[in-house]
Amino acid sequence: MAEVEETLKRIQGQKGVQGIIIVNAEGIPIKTTMDNTSTVQYAGLIHQLVMKARGTIRDIDPQNDLTFLRIRSKKNEIMIAPDKDYFLIVIQNPSD
Amino acid sequence: MTSKRPKSTGNGVGSKGKGKDKKNDADSPADSVDIFPMVLTSATQEMFGCRADEDVTGDNPYKLLRKDDILQDMRTRAAVSDFSPAKQLVTDYPEEEILLVYDIDFIHGQSFYLVLTVETKDKMLSLPASEEGVAAEAVPSEVFVQEKTPEPQPWVSLGSEQEIEEESVTDSRPRLKYKISRARREFGARVCFSSRNAADTKDGHMECSSYQDRSFSLRQMERQSAVQAIPALHSSSTQTIWRYPKNMCTQYEPREFSEEEKENCLQSESLKNFVNSVAWRFETALQQNEIMDVFLDDWKALKEDDGGYGGKADTHLKEYQSFTDLHFSKEKTISDINWHPTINGVIAVSVIERLSFEDRINASTKLLLNPSLILFWSFSDPINPQLLLECPDDVFSFEFCPSDPNIIVGGCMNGQVVLWDISAHVERLQGTRSSGGKNMAANANAFAFEDKRAEETPVVRYCAVSAIESGHKAPITDVQWLPENFEVTRLGVPVENKSQICVQVITCAPDCCVMFWDIRTPRMATQPMTDRRQKAEEKPLENPHGVPNTFKHLDLTWKPLVRVALPKIDTSGEYSPLKFSLQDNTCDSHTGSNADRPRLQTERSEANPEYALLRVPSAKHVKPLEDVVSKFYVGTEDGELIYTDWKLEKDHDSGRLFSKTSTRLFLNDGYWSQSRPAVFFIGKEDGNIDVWDLLEKTHEPSQTQNITTAQITCIKPWIVSSKQHLLAVSDHLGTLHILEVPWTLRTPSSNEKLSTRKYFEKEVDRLVYFEKRMETRSKEKRDMEAEETRKRTEPVMPEKAEEQILEEALKDYKDYLALEKVILKDMGLLVDTDDSSDI
């Protein structure tokens, strides 16, 4: 538990990081550093996106799997690392 | 009858064959003479041996009975006998034996019948033998008769051969035969064409000229047309509305975990493994982003800085226009400048006497005759002011109302607050700006009226003036409108402003007071009826000076809403404020108000709010705003800058920002540039304008420019358009200079705001560090002092005299030399010299 906290703190301490969310396989947020409304919004939308992305990769090559997804927008960058049971979402504002 | 008939008598026998039943009906009436139906009782049946179904049956229905027996029976039984009805018939019967037939099918109506004639009897008895043959014979002959073919008859002509003759096609004459031949050599030969004039022969051409067809010139007066009524065919269909459930809207909630579930998940091993395995990816990505922003367009960023090279030479403030009036601003100085917020090119200045306090007292009688004025200048007319506002006394500071530019508030030298309403003259101000050209043309034409025009500058008297006793006791040095988002109650608490227009004014004066004034009718707890009636009567009274009635409710009775004293922080006494500045406050419920403001302003110009009808709302009905900062900065007479709170509560946050600095030249006025966050302008006593650019140099102005010889009293910049920024500078001589800000000073460089903010943050950090250092220093000092006192209390060590110290040093040196010699000797390098000479 403490290890998890420490790792998350390390990530949070990077420059420009706006928030971190840990979501379980169904899209329900488990841990977050942002407010509740944004968290559930991000969790729901990103969960769908990750499912789609993962499906795409596996359709193209069944041996392949998604390891990391980065979405760059005008204002910030969303990074997602999916796993079997969970995924971790980090939102960063790189120009700050 | 014919041979057909015998079948009927065999009916009883042949009653098995059903086909013959149909003949029966025709036969029965014919046989009524021969047949006599009768009923025989069972007794009679036994007597005569003709019991039904035993002696006589369907197969054998005939029974011959002796006539004598029957007669005997009739005699013995008389009326009772069954034969009695047929008594006469039986008696008449010729033969000895009479036939009784058992009628099993009741053909004749009864179960038995007597056959009364001999022939019939014979026939009946003989029939059964030959009946079959007769029947068989009868049938084919009957059929045969029916199928007889019709005989051919001679043909009778009915006239049809004529028709046939007419219709048939026959040759009326013998057929002609032609033979056409052509010479064989001409087949496939060359064809020669020659021209021929069509007019050579008469029939060479055939002309079909157009002619008017008579048939079309006839008008049909009557025409037969067929009409047929047909049923109108409509196609219609119906369909039932199939109402199937359709989702109109859904309301949903995101799924969330409860706290325990979250805790469970967080504690699980899999999560730990996951986070550990995934963290490095994130760190790589985050650091990548930090190191280099791949999406930054370098070319684009370069372009913005490039423009600086072109106009580098042009950093001076160019003189655009200058205004001075011979009548009104002679011997006077300008105390405050304000640009008109909505009308472009109109600027107002307040002029005051250029006299020191003593001279004022000496010349007070003369001064009373000269009215104090605020002049309105327009760019189209540099010689004559457009509008003059009359003040009860010299105005040091004034401001246009942001929500209604026709209202102007000013603070006078005698401590009164004055209000003007220039709604009546707005068109004049607007007209001069837009039709500047026209005015010049009119000026040339109406040369004779020039003097009159000069005098036509309207003078507007003030609308309302505060009560003298309740105003300030010293000249009001700064007046500002409170922004329209909020207003202040009697206790100084900022509350929501329902009317969304500026209704409150803050003034400050060196009498150590900051006052809040409200331009609405104050709430009176009880207003006696007499007063109200009086007011109603006063309304139709003509105002003698032509002053609009806008602020009649305040005139001469205006009292401040809140009076805030500024007690000094460290020492006793009070600060005497000269200028103050409010923080930009926007509140929650009106986040869009800034965008709506220009629109609202145009709306409001049509419907000027009736200030007399506005009432100060009671404190209960308005919502207090928590996020409005009620603190403001005050600059005092002693040269200090204070940050304090106006709420009438104990405040913990006021602080003194910096202590007085002595400069050789007084800085008279300054203003931040409106478009560049790192630039501000300072006006000095020697008539120079200093332009400070915080990003270029922070310890001295980046450039200085001399505008005028007298000292500068006020600076105000204004953005006319994106290409033209103007700076209004007024000097002590009463002249108003309008300067144009060059491109370099008005266009911010990229990231200027960010850099300026960083600079300020750095400065703040430095100050904080400074303070900390001061603290640590003072602590060190204390420690050192403590140590010293401690030292003093210990036994004093013998002090070494100076000579002693010198001796010791010398001794050390000698020791060192000896050591050196020894080492060198060991190394075998020493050259024997005189050691006493070098010391």
Coordinates of N, CA and C in Angstrom, one line a residue, chain B residues 185-351:
Chain B
R185 N -24.5 -5.2 -118.8 CA -23.2 -4.5 -118.6 C -23.4 -3.3 -117.8
E186 N -24.6 -2.9 -117.5 CA -24.8 -1.7 -116.7 C -24.8 -2.0 -115.2
F187 N -24.7 -3.2 -114.9 CA -24.7 -3.5 -113.5 C -23.3 -3.2 -112.9
G188 N -23.2 -2.4 -112.0 CA -21.9 -2.1 -111.4 C -21.1 -1.1 -112.2
A189 N -21.7 -0.5 -113.2 CA -21.0 0.5 -114.0 C -21.0 1.8 -113.3
R190 N -20.1 2.7 -113.8 CA -20.0 4.0 -113.2 C -21.3 4.8 -113.4
V191 N -21.6 5.5 -112.4 CA -22.8 6.3 -112.5 C -22.5 7.7 -112.8
C192 N -23.1 8.2 -113.8 CA -22.9 9.6 -114.1 C -24.0 10.5 -113.6
F193 N -23.6 11.5 -112.9 CA -24.7 12.4 -112.4 C -24.6 13.7 -113.2
S194 N -25.7 14.2 -113.5 CA -25.7 15.5 -114.2 C -26.7 16.4 -113.5
S195 N -26.5 17.7 -113.6 CA -27.4 18.6 -113.0 C -28.5 18.9 -113.9
R196 N -29.6 19.2 -113.4 CA -30.7 19.6 -114.2 C -31.4 20.7 -113.5
N197 N -31.8 21.7 -114.2 CA -32.5 22.7 -113.5 C -33.9 22.3 -113.3
A198 N -34.4 22.6 -112.1 CA -35.7 22.1 -111.8 C -36.7 22.9 -112.6
A199 N -36.4 24.1 -113.0 CA -37.4 24.9 -113.7 C -37.5 24.6 -115.2
D200 N -36.7 23.6 -115.7 CA -36.7 23.3 -117.1 C -38.0 22.7 -117.6
T201 N -38.4 21.7 -116.8 CA -39.6 21.1 -117.1 C -40.7 21.6 -116.2
K202 N -41.9 21.5 -116.7 CA -43.0 22.0 -115.9 C -43.2 21.2 -114.6
D203 N -43.0 20.0 -114.8 CA -43.2 19.2 -113.6 C -41.9 18.9 -112.8
G204 N -40.9 19.7 -113.0 CA -39.6 19.4 -112.4 C -39.7 19.5 -110.9
H205 N -40.5 20.4 -110.5 CA -40.6 20.5 -109.0 C -42.0 20.7 -108.6
M206 N -42.2 20.3 -107.5 CA -43.6 20.4 -107.0 C -43.6 21.3 -105.8
E207 N -44.4 22.2 -105.9 CA -44.4 23.2 -104.8 C -45.5 23.0 -103.8
C208 N -45.2 23.0 -102.6 CA -46.2 22.9 -101.6 C -46.2 24.1 -100.8
S209 N -46.9 25.1 -101.3 CA -46.9 26.3 -100.5 C -47.9 26.2 -99.4
S210 N -47.7 27.0 -98.5 CA -48.6 27.0 -97.3 C -49.8 27.8 -97.6
Y211 N -50.9 27.3 -97.2 CA -52.1 28.0 -97.4 C -52.9 27.9 -96.1
Q212 N -53.8 28.7 -96.0 CA -54.5 28.7 -94.8 C -55.6 27.6 -94.9
D213 N -55.5 26.8 -94.0 CA -56.4 25.7 -94.0 C -57.8 26.1 -93.5
R214 N -58.7 26.1 -94.4 CA -60.0 26.6 -94.0 C -60.6 25.9 -92.8
S215 N -60.2 24.6 -92.7 CA -60.9 23.8 -91.7 C -60.5 24.4 -90.3
F216 N -59.4 25.1 -90.2 CA -59.1 25.5 -88.8 C -59.7 26.9 -88.6
S217 N -60.2 27.6 -89.6 CA -60.8 28.9 -89.3 C -62.2 28.7 -88.9
L218 N -62.7 27.6 -89.2 CA -64.0 27.4 -88.7 C -64.0 27.2 -87.2
R219 N -64.9 27.8 -86.7 CA -65.0 27.7 -85.2 C -66.1 26.7 -84.9
Q220 N -65.7 25.8 -84.2 CA -66.6 24.8 -83.8 C -67.6 25.4 -82.8
M221 N -68.8 25.5 -83.2 CA -69.7 26.0 -82.2 C -70.2 25.0 -81.3
E222 N -70.2 23.8 -81.8 CA -70.8 22.7 -81.0 C -69.8 21.6 -81.2
R223 N -69.6 21.0 -80.2 CA -68.7 19.8 -80.4 C -69.2 18.7 -79.5
Q224 N -69.1 17.6 -80.0 CA -69.5 16.5 -79.2 C -68.4 15.9 -78.5
S225 N -68.5 15.9 -77.3 CA -67.4 15.2 -76.6 C -68.0 14.2 -75.7
A226 N -67.3 13.2 -75.5 CA -67.9 12.1 -74.7 C -67.5 12.4 -73.3
V227 N -68.4 12.1 -72.5 CA -68.2 12.3 -71.0 C -68.5 11.0 -70.4
Q228 N -67.6 10.6 -69.6 CA -67.9 9.4 -68.9 C -67.7 9.6 -67.5
A229 N -68.6 9.2 -66.8 CA -68.5 9.4 -65.4 C -67.8 8.2 -64.8
I230 N -66.8 8.4 -64.2 CA -66.1 7.3 -63.6 C -66.0 7.5 -62.1
P231 N -66.0 6.5 -61.4 CA -65.9 6.7 -60.0 C -64.6 7.2 -59.6
A232 N -64.6 8.3 -58.8 CA -63.3 8.8 -58.4 C -62.6 7.8 -57.5
L233 N -61.4 7.6 -57.9 CA -60.6 6.5 -57.2 C -59.8 7.2 -56.1
H234 N -60.0 6.9 -55.0 CA -59.2 7.4 -53.9 C -58.4 6.3 -53.3
S235 N -57.2 6.7 -53.1 CA -56.3 5.7 -52.4 C -56.1 6.2 -51.0
S236 N -56.5 5.5 -50.1 CA -56.2 6.0 -48.7 C -55.8 4.8 -47.9
S237 N -55.1 5.1 -47.0 CA -54.6 4.0 -46.1 C -54.5 4.5 -44.7
T238 N -54.6 3.6 -43.9 CA -54.5 3.9 -42.5 C -53.4 3.0 -41.9
Q239 N -52.9 3.5 -40.8 CA -52.0 2.6 -40.2 C -52.0 2.9 -38.7
T240 N -52.1 1.9 -38.0 CA -52.1 2.2 -36.6 C -50.8 2.7 -36.1
I241 N -50.8 3.6 -35.2 CA -49.6 4.1 -34.6 C -49.0 3.1 -33.7
W242 N -48.0 2.6 -34.1 CA -47.4 1.6 -33.3 C -46.5 2.2 -32.2
R243 N -47.1 2.3 -31.1 CA -46.3 2.9 -30.1 C -45.4 1.9 -29.4
Y244 N -44.2 2.2 -29.8 CA -43.2 1.3 -29.1 C -42.4 2.2 -28.1
P245 N -42.0 1.6 -27.1 CA -41.3 2.4 -26.1 C -40.0 2.9 -26.7
K246 N -39.9 4.3 -26.5 CA -38.7 4.9 -27.1 C -38.1 5.7 -25.9
N247 N -36.8 5.7 -25.9 CA -36.1 6.4 -24.9 C -36.1 7.9 -25.0
M248 N -36.8 8.6 -24.2 CA -36.8 10.1 -24.3 C -35.5 10.6 -23.7
C249 N -35.3 10.2 -22.6 CA -34.0 10.7 -22.0 C -33.6 9.7 -20.9
T250 N -32.4 9.7 -20.7 CA -31.9 8.8 -19.6 C -31.2 9.6 -18.6
Q251 N -31.3 9.2 -17.4 CA -30.6 9.9 -16.4 C -29.8 8.8 -15.7
Y252 N -28.6 9.0 -15.6 CA -27.8 7.9 -15.1 C -26.7 8.5 -14.1
E253 N -26.2 7.6 -13.4 CA -25.2 8.0 -12.4 C -24.0 7.1 -12.7
P254 N -22.9 7.6 -12.5 CA -21.7 6.7 -12.7 C -21.6 5.7 -11.6
R255 N -21.1 4.6 -11.9 CA -20.9 3.6 -10.9 C -19.7 4.0 -10.0
E256 N -19.9 3.8 -8.8 CA -18.8 4.2 -7.9 C -18.6 3.1 -6.9
F257 N -17.4 3.0 -6.4 CA -17.2 2.1 -5.3 C -17.4 2.8 -4.0
S258 N -17.8 2.0 -3.0 CA -17.9 2.5 -1.7 C -16.5 2.6 -1.1
E259 N -16.4 3.2 0.0 CA -15.1 3.3 0.6 C -14.4 2.0 0.9
E260 N -15.2 1.1 1.4 CA -14.5 -0.2 1.8 C -14.0 -0.9 0.6
E261 N -14.9 -0.9 -0.4 CA -14.4 -1.6 -1.7 C -13.2 -1.0 -2.2
K262 N -13.1 0.4 -2.1 CA -11.9 1.0 -2.6 C -10.7 0.6 -1.8
E263 N -10.9 0.5 -0.5 CA -9.8 0.1 0.3 C -9.4 -1.3 0.0
N264 N -10.4 -2.2 -0.2 CA -10.0 -3.5 -0.6 C -9.2 -3.6 -1.8
C265 N -9.6 -2.8 -2.8 CA -8.9 -2.8 -4.1 C -7.5 -2.3 -3.9
L266 N -7.4 -1.3 -3.1 CA -6.1 -0.7 -2.9 C -5.1 -1.6 -2.2
Q267 N -5.7 -2.4 -1.3 CA -4.8 -3.3 -0.6 C -4.3 -4.5 -1.4
S268 N -5.0 -4.7 -2.5 CA -4.7 -6.0 -3.1 C -3.3 -6.0 -3.7
E269 N -2.8 -7.2 -3.9 CA -1.5 -7.4 -4.4 C -1.4 -7.0 -5.9
S270 N -2.5 -7.4 -6.6 CA -2.4 -7.2 -8.0 C -2.3 -5.7 -8.3
L271 N -2.9 -4.9 -7.5 CA -2.8 -3.5 -7.8 C -1.3 -3.0 -7.6
K272 N -0.7 -3.5 -6.6 CA 0.6 -3.1 -6.3 C 1.5 -3.5 -7.5
N273 N 1.3 -4.7 -7.9 CA 2.2 -5.2 -9.0 C 1.9 -4.4 -10.3
F274 N 0.7 -4.1 -10.5 CA 0.3 -3.3 -11.7 C 1.0 -1.9 -11.6
V275 N 0.9 -1.3 -10.5 CA 1.4 0.1 -10.4 C 2.9 0.1 -10.6
N276 N 3.5 -0.9 -10.0 CA 5.0 -1.0 -10.1 C 5.4 -1.2 -11.5
S277 N 4.7 -2.1 -12.2 CA 5.1 -2.4 -13.5 C 4.8 -1.3 -14.5
V278 N 3.9 -0.5 -14.2 CA 3.5 0.5 -15.2 C 4.1 1.9 -14.9
A279 N 4.6 2.1 -13.7 CA 5.1 3.4 -13.4 C 6.2 3.9 -14.3
W280 N 7.1 3.0 -14.7 CA 8.2 3.5 -15.5 C 7.8 4.0 -16.8
R281 N 6.7 3.5 -17.4 CA 6.3 4.0 -18.6 C 5.9 5.4 -18.5
F282 N 5.2 5.7 -17.4 CA 4.7 7.0 -17.2 C 5.9 8.0 -17.0
E283 N 6.8 7.5 -16.3 CA 7.9 8.4 -16.0 C 8.6 8.8 -17.3
T284 N 8.8 7.8 -18.1 CA 9.5 8.0 -19.4 C 8.7 9.1 -20.2
A285 N 7.4 8.8 -20.3 CA 6.5 9.7 -21.1 C 6.5 11.1 -20.5
L286 N 6.4 11.2 -19.2 CA 6.3 12.5 -18.6 C 7.6 13.3 -18.8
Q287 N 8.7 12.5 -18.7 CA 10.0 13.2 -18.9 C 10.2 13.6 -20.3
Q288 N 9.7 12.8 -21.2 CA 9.9 13.2 -22.6 C 9.2 14.5 -22.9
N289 N 8.0 14.6 -22.3 CA 7.2 15.8 -22.5 C 8.0 17.0 -21.9
E290 N 8.5 16.8 -20.8 CA 9.2 17.9 -20.1 C 10.4 18.3 -20.9
I291 N 11.1 17.3 -21.4 CA 12.4 17.7 -22.0 C 12.1 18.5 -23.3
M292 N 11.2 18.0 -24.1 CA 11.1 18.6 -25.4 C 9.6 18.6 -25.7
D293 N 9.1 19.7 -26.1 CA 7.7 19.8 -26.5 C 7.6 19.5 -28.0
V294 N 7.2 18.3 -28.4 CA 7.3 18.0 -29.8 C 6.3 18.8 -30.7
F295 N 5.3 19.3 -30.0 CA 4.3 19.9 -30.8 C 4.4 21.4 -30.9
L296 N 5.4 21.9 -30.4 CA 5.6 23.4 -30.4 C 6.2 23.7 -31.8
D297 N 5.5 24.7 -32.4 CA 5.9 25.1 -33.8 C 7.0 26.2 -33.6
D298 N 8.2 25.8 -33.9 CA 9.2 26.8 -33.7 C 9.1 28.0 -34.6
W299 N 8.7 27.7 -35.8 CA 8.6 28.8 -36.8 C 7.6 29.9 -36.3
K300 N 6.5 29.3 -35.8 CA 5.5 30.2 -35.4 C 5.9 31.1 -34.2
A301 N 6.6 30.4 -33.3 CA 7.1 31.2 -32.1 C 8.1 32.2 -32.5
L302 N 8.8 31.9 -33.5 CA 9.9 32.8 -34.0 C 9.3 34.1 -34.6
K303 N 8.2 33.9 -35.3 CA 7.6 35.0 -36.0 C 7.2 36.2 -35.1
E304 N 6.8 35.9 -33.9 CA 6.3 36.9 -33.1 C 7.4 37.8 -32.6
D305 N 8.5 37.3 -32.4 CA 9.6 38.1 -31.9 C 10.2 38.9 -33.0
D306 N 10.0 38.5 -34.3 CA 10.6 39.1 -35.4 C 10.3 40.5 -35.6
G307 N 9.0 40.9 -35.3 CA 8.5 42.2 -35.6 C 9.3 43.3 -34.8
G308 N 9.9 42.9 -33.7 CA 10.6 43.9 -32.9 C 11.8 44.6 -33.6
Y309 N 12.3 43.9 -34.6 CA 13.5 44.5 -35.2 C 13.1 45.7 -36.1
G310 N 11.9 45.6 -36.7 CA 11.6 46.6 -37.6 C 11.4 48.0 -37.0
G311 N 10.6 48.0 -35.9 CA 10.3 49.3 -35.3 C 11.2 49.6 -34.1
K312 N 12.4 49.1 -34.1 CA 13.2 49.3 -32.9 C 13.5 50.7 -32.7
A313 N 13.7 51.4 -33.8 CA 14.1 52.8 -33.7 C 13.0 53.7 -33.1
D314 N 11.8 53.2 -33.3 CA 10.7 54.1 -33.0 C 10.2 53.8 -31.6
T315 N 10.8 54.3 -30.6 CA 10.3 54.0 -29.3 C 9.8 55.3 -28.6
H316 N 9.8 56.3 -29.3 CA 9.4 57.5 -28.7 C 7.9 57.7 -28.7
L317 N 7.4 58.4 -27.7 CA 6.0 58.8 -27.7 C 5.9 60.0 -28.6
K318 N 5.1 59.8 -29.6 CA 4.9 60.9 -30.5 C 3.8 61.8 -30.1
E319 N 4.0 63.1 -30.3 CA 3.0 64.0 -29.9 C 1.8 64.0 -30.9
Y320 N 0.7 63.8 -30.4 CA -0.5 63.6 -31.4 C -1.3 64.9 -31.4
Q321 N -1.6 65.4 -30.2 CA -2.4 66.6 -30.2 C -2.2 67.3 -28.8
S322 N -2.5 68.5 -28.8 CA -2.5 69.1 -27.4 C -3.6 70.1 -27.3
F323 N -4.1 70.2 -26.1 CA -5.2 71.0 -25.9 C -4.9 72.1 -24.9
T324 N -5.3 73.3 -25.2 CA -5.2 74.3 -24.1 C -6.2 75.3 -24.4
D325 N -6.7 75.9 -23.4 CA -7.8 76.8 -23.6 C -7.4 78.2 -23.0
L326 N -7.6 79.2 -23.8 CA -7.1 80.5 -23.3 C -8.0 81.1 -22.2
H327 N -9.3 80.8 -22.4 CA -10.2 81.3 -21.4 C -10.0 80.6 -20.1
F328 N -10.2 79.3 -20.2 CA -10.5 78.6 -18.9 C -9.2 78.0 -18.3
S329 N -8.2 77.7 -19.0 CA -7.1 77.0 -18.4 C -5.9 77.9 -18.2
K330 N -6.1 79.2 -18.4 CA -5.0 80.1 -18.2 C -4.8 80.2 -16.7
E331 N -3.5 80.2 -16.3 CA -3.2 80.4 -14.9 C -3.7 79.2 -14.0
K332 N -4.0 78.1 -14.7 CA -4.6 77.0 -13.9 C -3.8 75.8 -14.2
T333 N -4.0 74.8 -13.4 CA -3.3 73.5 -13.7 C -4.4 72.4 -13.7
I334 N -4.0 71.4 -14.3 CA -4.9 70.3 -14.5 C -4.6 69.3 -13.4
S335 N -5.7 68.9 -12.7 CA -5.5 68.0 -11.6 C -5.8 66.5 -12.0
D336 N -6.8 66.3 -12.9 CA -7.1 64.9 -13.2 C -7.6 64.9 -14.7
I337 N -7.3 63.7 -15.3 CA -7.7 63.5 -16.7 C -8.5 62.2 -16.7
N338 N -9.5 62.2 -17.5 CA -10.3 61.0 -17.7 C -10.8 60.9 -19.1
W339 N -10.6 59.8 -19.8 CA -11.1 59.6 -21.1 C -12.6 59.2 -21.0
H340 N -13.3 59.7 -21.9 CA -14.7 59.2 -21.9 C -14.8 57.8 -22.3
P341 N -15.5 57.0 -21.5 CA -15.5 55.5 -21.7 C -16.1 55.1 -23.0
T342 N -17.1 55.7 -23.5 CA -17.7 55.2 -24.7 C -17.5 56.1 -25.9
I343 N -17.4 57.3 -25.7 CA -17.3 58.2 -26.9 C -15.8 58.3 -27.2
N344 N -15.4 57.9 -28.4 CA -14.0 58.0 -28.8 C -13.6 59.4 -29.0
G345 N -12.5 59.8 -28.5 CA -11.9 61.1 -28.8 C -12.4 62.2 -27.9
V346 N -13.0 61.8 -26.8 CA -13.5 62.9 -25.9 C -12.8 62.6 -24.6
I347 N -12.2 63.7 -24.1 CA -11.4 63.5 -22.9 C -11.8 64.7 -22.0
A348 N -11.8 64.4 -20.7 CA -12.2 65.5 -19.8 C -11.1 65.8 -18.8
V349 N -10.9 67.0 -18.5 CA -9.9 67.4 -17.6 C -10.5 68.3 -16.5
S350 N -9.9 68.2 -15.3 CA -10.4 69.1 -14.3 C -9.3 70.1 -14.1
V351 N -9.7 71.4 -14.1 CA -8.7 72.4 -13.9 C -8.9 73.1 -12.5

